[in-house]
Short mmCIF file of C-alpha atoms in Angstrom, two decimals:
data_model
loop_
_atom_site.label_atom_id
_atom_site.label_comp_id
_atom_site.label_asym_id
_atom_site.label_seq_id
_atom_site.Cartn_x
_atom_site.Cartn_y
_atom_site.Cartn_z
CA UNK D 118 89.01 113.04 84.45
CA UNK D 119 90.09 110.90 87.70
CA UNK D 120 89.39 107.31 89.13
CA UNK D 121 90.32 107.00 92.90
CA UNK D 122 88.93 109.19 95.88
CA UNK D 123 91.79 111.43 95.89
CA UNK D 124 89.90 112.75 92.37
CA UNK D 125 86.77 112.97 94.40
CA UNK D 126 87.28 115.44 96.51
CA UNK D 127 87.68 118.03 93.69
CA UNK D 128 84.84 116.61 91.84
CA UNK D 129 82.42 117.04 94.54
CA UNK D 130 84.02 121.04 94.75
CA UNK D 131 83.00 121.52 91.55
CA UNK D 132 79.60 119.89 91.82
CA UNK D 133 79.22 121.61 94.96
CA UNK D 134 80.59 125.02 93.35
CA UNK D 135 77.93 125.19 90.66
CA UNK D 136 80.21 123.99 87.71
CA UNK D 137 78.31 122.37 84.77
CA UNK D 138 80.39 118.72 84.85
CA UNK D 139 79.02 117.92 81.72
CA UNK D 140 80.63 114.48 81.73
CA UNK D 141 83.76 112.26 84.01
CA UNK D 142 86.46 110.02 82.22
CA UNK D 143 87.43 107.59 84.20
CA UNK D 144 89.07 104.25 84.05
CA UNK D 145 86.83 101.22 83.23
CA UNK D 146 85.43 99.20 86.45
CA UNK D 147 87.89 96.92 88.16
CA UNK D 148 87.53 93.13 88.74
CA UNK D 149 87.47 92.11 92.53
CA UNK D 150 87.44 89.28 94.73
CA UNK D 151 88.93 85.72 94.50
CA UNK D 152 87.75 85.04 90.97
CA UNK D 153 87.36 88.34 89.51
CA UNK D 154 83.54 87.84 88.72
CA UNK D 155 82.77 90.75 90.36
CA UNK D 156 83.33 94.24 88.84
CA UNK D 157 83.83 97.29 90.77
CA UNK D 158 83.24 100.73 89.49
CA UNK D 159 85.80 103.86 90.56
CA UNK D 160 85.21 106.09 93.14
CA UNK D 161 85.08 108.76 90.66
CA UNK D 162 82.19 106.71 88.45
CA UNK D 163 80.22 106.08 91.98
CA UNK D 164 80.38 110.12 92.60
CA UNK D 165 79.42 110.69 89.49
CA UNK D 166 76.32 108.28 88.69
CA UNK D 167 75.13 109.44 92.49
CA UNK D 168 74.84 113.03 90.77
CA UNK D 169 73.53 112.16 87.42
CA UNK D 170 76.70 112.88 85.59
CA UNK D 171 77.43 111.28 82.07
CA UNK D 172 80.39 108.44 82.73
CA UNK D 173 83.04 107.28 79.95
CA UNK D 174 85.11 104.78 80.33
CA UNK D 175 87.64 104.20 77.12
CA UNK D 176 89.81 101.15 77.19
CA UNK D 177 92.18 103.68 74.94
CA UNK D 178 92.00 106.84 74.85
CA UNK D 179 92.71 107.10 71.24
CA UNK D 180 89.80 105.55 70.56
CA UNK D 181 87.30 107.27 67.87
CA UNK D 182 84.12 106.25 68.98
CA UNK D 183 85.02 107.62 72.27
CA UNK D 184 86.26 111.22 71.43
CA UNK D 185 83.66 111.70 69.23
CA UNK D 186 81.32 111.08 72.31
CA UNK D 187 83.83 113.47 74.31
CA UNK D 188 83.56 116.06 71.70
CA UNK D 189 79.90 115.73 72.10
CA UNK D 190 80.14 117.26 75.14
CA UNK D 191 81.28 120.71 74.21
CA UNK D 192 83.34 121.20 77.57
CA UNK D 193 85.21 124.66 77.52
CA UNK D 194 87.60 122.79 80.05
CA UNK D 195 88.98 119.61 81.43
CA UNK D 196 90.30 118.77 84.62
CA UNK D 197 92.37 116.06 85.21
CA UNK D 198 93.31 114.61 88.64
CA UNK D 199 94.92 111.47 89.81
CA UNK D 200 94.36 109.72 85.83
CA UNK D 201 96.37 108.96 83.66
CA UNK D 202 98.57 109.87 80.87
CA UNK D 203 96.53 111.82 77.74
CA UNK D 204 97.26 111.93 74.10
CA UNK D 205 97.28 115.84 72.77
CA UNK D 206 93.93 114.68 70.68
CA UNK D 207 92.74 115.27 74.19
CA UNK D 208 93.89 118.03 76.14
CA UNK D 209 93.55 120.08 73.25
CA UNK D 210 90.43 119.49 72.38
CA UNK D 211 89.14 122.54 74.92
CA UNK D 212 89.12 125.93 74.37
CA UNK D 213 90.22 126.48 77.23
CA UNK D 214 92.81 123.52 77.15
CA UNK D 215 93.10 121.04 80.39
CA UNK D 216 94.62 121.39 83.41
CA UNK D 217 95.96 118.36 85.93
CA UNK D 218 96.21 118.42 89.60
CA UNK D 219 99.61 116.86 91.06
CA UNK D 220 100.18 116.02 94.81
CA UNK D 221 103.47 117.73 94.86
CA UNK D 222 105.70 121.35 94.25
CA UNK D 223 106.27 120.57 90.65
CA UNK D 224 109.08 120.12 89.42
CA UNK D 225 109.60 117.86 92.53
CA UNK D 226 107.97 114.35 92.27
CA UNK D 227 107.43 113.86 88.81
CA UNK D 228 105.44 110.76 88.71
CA UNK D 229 102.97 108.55 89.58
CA UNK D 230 103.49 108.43 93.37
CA UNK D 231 104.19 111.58 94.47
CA UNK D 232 103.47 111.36 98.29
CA UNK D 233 104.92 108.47 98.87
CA UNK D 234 108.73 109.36 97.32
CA UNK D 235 108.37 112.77 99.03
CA UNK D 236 107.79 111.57 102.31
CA UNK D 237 110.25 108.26 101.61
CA UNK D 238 113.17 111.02 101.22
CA UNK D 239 112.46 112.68 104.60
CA UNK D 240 110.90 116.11 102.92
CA UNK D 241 109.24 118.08 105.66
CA UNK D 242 107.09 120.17 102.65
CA UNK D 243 105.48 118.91 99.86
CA UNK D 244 102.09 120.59 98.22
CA UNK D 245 99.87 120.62 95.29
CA UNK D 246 100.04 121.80 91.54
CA UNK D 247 98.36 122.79 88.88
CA UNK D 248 99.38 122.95 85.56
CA UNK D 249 98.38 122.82 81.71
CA UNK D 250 98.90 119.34 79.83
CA UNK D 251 101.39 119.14 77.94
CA UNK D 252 103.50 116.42 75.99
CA UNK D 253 105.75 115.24 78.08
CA UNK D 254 103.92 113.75 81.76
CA UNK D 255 103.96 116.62 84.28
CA UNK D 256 106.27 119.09 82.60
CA UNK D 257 103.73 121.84 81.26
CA UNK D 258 103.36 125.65 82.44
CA UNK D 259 102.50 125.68 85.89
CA UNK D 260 99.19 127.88 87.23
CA UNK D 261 99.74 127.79 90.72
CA UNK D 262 101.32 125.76 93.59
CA UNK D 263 99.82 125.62 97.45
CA UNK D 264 102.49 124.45 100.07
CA UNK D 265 101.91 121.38 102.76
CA UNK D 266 103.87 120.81 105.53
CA UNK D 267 104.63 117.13 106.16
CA UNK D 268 105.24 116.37 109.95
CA UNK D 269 107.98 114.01 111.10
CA UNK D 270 105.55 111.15 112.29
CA UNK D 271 103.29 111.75 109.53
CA UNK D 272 102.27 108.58 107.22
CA UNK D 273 101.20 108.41 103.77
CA UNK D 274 97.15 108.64 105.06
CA UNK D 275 97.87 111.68 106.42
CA UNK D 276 99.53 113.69 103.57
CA UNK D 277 97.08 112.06 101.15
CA UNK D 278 94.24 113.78 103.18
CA UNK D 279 95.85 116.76 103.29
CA UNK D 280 96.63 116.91 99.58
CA UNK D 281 93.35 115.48 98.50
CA UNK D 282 91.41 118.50 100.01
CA UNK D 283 94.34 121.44 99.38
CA UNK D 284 94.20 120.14 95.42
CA UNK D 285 90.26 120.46 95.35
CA UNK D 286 90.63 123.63 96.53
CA UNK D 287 93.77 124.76 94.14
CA UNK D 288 91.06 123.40 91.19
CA UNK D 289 88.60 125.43 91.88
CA UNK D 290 91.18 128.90 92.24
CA UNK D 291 92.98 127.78 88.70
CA UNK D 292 89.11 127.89 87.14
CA UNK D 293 88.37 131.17 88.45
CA UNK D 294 92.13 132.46 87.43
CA UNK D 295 90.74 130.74 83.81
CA UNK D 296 88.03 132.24 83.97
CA UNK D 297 89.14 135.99 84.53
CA UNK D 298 91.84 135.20 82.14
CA UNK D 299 89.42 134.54 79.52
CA UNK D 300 91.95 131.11 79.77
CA UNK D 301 94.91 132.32 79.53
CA UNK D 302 96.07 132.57 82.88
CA UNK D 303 99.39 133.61 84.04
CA UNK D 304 102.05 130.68 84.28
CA UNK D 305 105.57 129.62 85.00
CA UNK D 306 107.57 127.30 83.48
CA UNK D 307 108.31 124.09 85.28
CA UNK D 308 112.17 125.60 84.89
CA UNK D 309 111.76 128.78 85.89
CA UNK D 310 109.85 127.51 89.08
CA UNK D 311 112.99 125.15 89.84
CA UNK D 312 115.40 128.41 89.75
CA UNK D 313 112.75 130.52 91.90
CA UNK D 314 112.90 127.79 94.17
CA UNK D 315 116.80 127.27 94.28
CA UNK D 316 117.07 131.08 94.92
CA UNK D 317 115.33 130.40 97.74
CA UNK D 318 117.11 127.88 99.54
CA UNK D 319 120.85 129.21 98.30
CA UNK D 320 121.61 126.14 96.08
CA UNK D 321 120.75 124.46 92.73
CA UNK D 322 118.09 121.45 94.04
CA UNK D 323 118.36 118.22 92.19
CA UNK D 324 115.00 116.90 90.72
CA UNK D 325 113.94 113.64 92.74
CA UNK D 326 111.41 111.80 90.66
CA UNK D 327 108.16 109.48 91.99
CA UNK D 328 108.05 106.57 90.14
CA UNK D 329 105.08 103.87 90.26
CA UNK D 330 106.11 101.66 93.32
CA UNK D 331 105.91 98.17 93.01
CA UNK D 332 106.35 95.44 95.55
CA UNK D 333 110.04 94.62 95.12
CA UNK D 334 110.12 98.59 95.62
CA UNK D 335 108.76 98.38 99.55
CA UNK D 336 111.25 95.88 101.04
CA UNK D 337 112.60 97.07 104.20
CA UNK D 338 117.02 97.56 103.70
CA UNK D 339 117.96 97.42 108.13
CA UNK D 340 121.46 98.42 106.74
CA UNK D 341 120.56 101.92 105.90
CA UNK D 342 120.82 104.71 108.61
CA UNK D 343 117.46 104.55 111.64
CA UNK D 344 116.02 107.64 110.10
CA UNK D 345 116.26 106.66 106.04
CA UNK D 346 114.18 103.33 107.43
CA UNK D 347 111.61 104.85 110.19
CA UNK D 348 110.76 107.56 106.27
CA UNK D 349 111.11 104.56 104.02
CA UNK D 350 108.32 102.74 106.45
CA UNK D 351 105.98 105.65 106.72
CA UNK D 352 106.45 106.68 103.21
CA UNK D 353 104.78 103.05 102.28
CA UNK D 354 102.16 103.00 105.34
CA UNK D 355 99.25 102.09 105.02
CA UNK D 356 99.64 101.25 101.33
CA UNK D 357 101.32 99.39 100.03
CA UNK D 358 103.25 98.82 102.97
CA UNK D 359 106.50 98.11 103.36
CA UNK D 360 108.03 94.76 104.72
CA UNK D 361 110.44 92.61 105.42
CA UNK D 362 111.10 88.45 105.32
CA UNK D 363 111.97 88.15 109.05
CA UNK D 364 109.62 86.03 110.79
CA UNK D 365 108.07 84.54 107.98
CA UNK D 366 107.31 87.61 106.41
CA UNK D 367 106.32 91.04 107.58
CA UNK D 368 104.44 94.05 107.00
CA UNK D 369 105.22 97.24 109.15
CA UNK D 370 103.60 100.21 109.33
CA UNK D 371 104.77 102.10 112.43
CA UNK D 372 108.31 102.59 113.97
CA UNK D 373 109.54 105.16 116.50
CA UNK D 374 113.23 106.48 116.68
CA UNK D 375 115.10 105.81 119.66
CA UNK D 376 118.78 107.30 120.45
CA UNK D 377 119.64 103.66 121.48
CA UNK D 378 122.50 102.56 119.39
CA UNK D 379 122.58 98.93 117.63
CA UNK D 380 123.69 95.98 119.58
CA UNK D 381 123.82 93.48 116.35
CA UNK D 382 123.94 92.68 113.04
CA UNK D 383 121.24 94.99 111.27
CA UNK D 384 117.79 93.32 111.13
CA UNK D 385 117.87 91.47 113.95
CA UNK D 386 115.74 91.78 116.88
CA UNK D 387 115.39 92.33 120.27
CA UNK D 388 112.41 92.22 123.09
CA UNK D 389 112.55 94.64 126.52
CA UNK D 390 109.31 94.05 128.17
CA UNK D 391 106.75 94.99 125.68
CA UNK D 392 109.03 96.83 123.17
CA UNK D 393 110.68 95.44 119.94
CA UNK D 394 113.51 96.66 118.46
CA UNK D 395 115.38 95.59 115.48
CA UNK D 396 118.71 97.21 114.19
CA UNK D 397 119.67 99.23 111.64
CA UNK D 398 123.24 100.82 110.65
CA UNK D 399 123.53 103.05 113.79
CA UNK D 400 120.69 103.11 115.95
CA UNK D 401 117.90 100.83 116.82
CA UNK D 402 113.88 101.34 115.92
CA UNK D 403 111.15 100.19 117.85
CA UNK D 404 108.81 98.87 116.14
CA UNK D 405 104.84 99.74 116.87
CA UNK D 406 102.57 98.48 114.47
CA UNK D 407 103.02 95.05 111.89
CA UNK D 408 101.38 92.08 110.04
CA UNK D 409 102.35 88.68 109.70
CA UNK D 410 101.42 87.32 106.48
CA UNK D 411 97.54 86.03 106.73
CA UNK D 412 97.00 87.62 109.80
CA UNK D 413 95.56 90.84 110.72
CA UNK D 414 97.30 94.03 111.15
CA UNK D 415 98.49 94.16 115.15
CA UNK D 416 100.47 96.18 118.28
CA UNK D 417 103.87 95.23 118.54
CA UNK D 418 102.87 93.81 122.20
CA UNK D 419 100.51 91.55 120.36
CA UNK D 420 103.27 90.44 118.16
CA UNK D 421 105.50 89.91 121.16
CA UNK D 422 103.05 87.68 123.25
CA UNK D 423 102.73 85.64 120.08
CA UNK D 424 106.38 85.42 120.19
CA UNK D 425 106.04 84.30 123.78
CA UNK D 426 102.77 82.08 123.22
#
């Protein structure tokens, strides 16, 4: 169960592995284009009707005509990645039960953007876990966790990568852990992980949730320290992208920290030869890589001979 590439990459490892994928659940096909007459099918549906695999596509999942077709299926186990919320008429119906794939060290990043808030608030680790449905969204018994290091100038295209192919990987080590468990593989609770983890680094960590971002959620705050704005930026790059209003309306996707301290009011900006910098509370960031609105995505020394133009 999946719908965007992220979800592909561990389909693929299962295909690939010899699994029997008796059937994907995915989310019904998308309309695209400027009046929506044209209907685009997930990533995971495109996969999946590439390598003859049944597709289902519920409006609800709730539905009875539709888990009487999943129950026709007979699958000993589901696998969830990058979906969406289930109903326990669901992941129970397995022997076996169902297990999702997040993109972060549960309990951390709760949510439906978990790369994006962990990278937002500056962590330099995030990783991938798996865990056993439960009622509540990404609270059940957790089957194992694989670290990532996330490197200062890393943007969200990076970590997603990273993430996409670690997960496939941690999906196919839960099945064989299910499998020689004869499914009933050894867990942790999502609390006991948090006080394993606070042993670790000497204190008590505070649970920073991921949220669904929206635009309001990606506007660019210049008052805020250099290095909460140059994470904020990456943390939204390349999508959705944060931005700003100046100039008629910005996106940017790539700063670089400088030690040179603000001359101004933060927000505004400043050209030295081919370099643009705009304030923020203490120091100043140069800014690399933007988009006016209805043009194309361009070098800051593109921008600036605009300016100059």
């Amino acid at each position: 169960m999946g719908t965007p590439e992220f979800a592909v990459a561990t389909l693929s490892r299962l295909v690939e592995g010899g699994y029997d994928v008796v059937c994907v659940v995915t989310q019904p096909d998308k309309p695209v284009g400027r009046h929506g007459s044209v209907l685009q099918a997930p990533p995971v549906k495109q996969y999946a009707l590439e390598h003859g695999i049944p597709v289902l596509q519920p409006e609800k999942m709730r539905d009875p005509e539709f888990l009487d077709q999943l129950r026709s299926y007979r699958a000993d186990l589901q696998v969830v990645v990058a979906f969406r919320m289930l109903p326990e008429v669901v992941w129970a119906m397995p022997p076996y039960g169902t297990f999702n794939v997040h993109a972060s060290l549960l309990p951390q990043y709760r949510g439906a953007a978990p790369i994006n808030w962990a990278i937002i608030n500056g962590e330099t680790q995030t990783g991938v876990t798996t865990f056993f449905l439960d009622h509540e969204i990404d609270t059940g018994r957790i089957i194992l966790q694989r670290p990532f290091a996330i490197p200062d100038d890393a943007d969200v295209e990076y970590v997603y990568d990273g993430l996409m192919h670690l997960g496939a990987q941690a999906a196919i080590d839960t099945i064989q852990l299910i499998q020689e468990h004869d499914g009933n593989p050894p867990t942790i609770s999502q609390d006991d992980a948090r006080e394993n983890y606070a042993l670790r680094i000497k204190h008590y960590a505070l649970l920073s949730p991921a949220p669904k971002i929206f635009k309001d959620t990606c506007k660019i705050d210049w008052s805020q320290p250099a290095k909460r704005v140059y994470d904020f930026i990456r943390g939204l790059s390349p999508y959705p992208g944060a931005w700003c209003s100046e100039h008629g309306g910005l996106k940017i996707y790539k700063t670089q920290k400088t030690p040179r301290p603000s001359d101004g009011a933060p927000g505004e900006w400043s050209v030295d030869g081919k370099h643009l910098y705009i304030n923020c509370q203490d120091l100043q960031l140069e800014l690399l890589e933007l988009q006016q609105n209805g043009k194309r995505r361009m070098q800051a020394r593109d921008f600036i001979n605009g300016m100059r133009g």
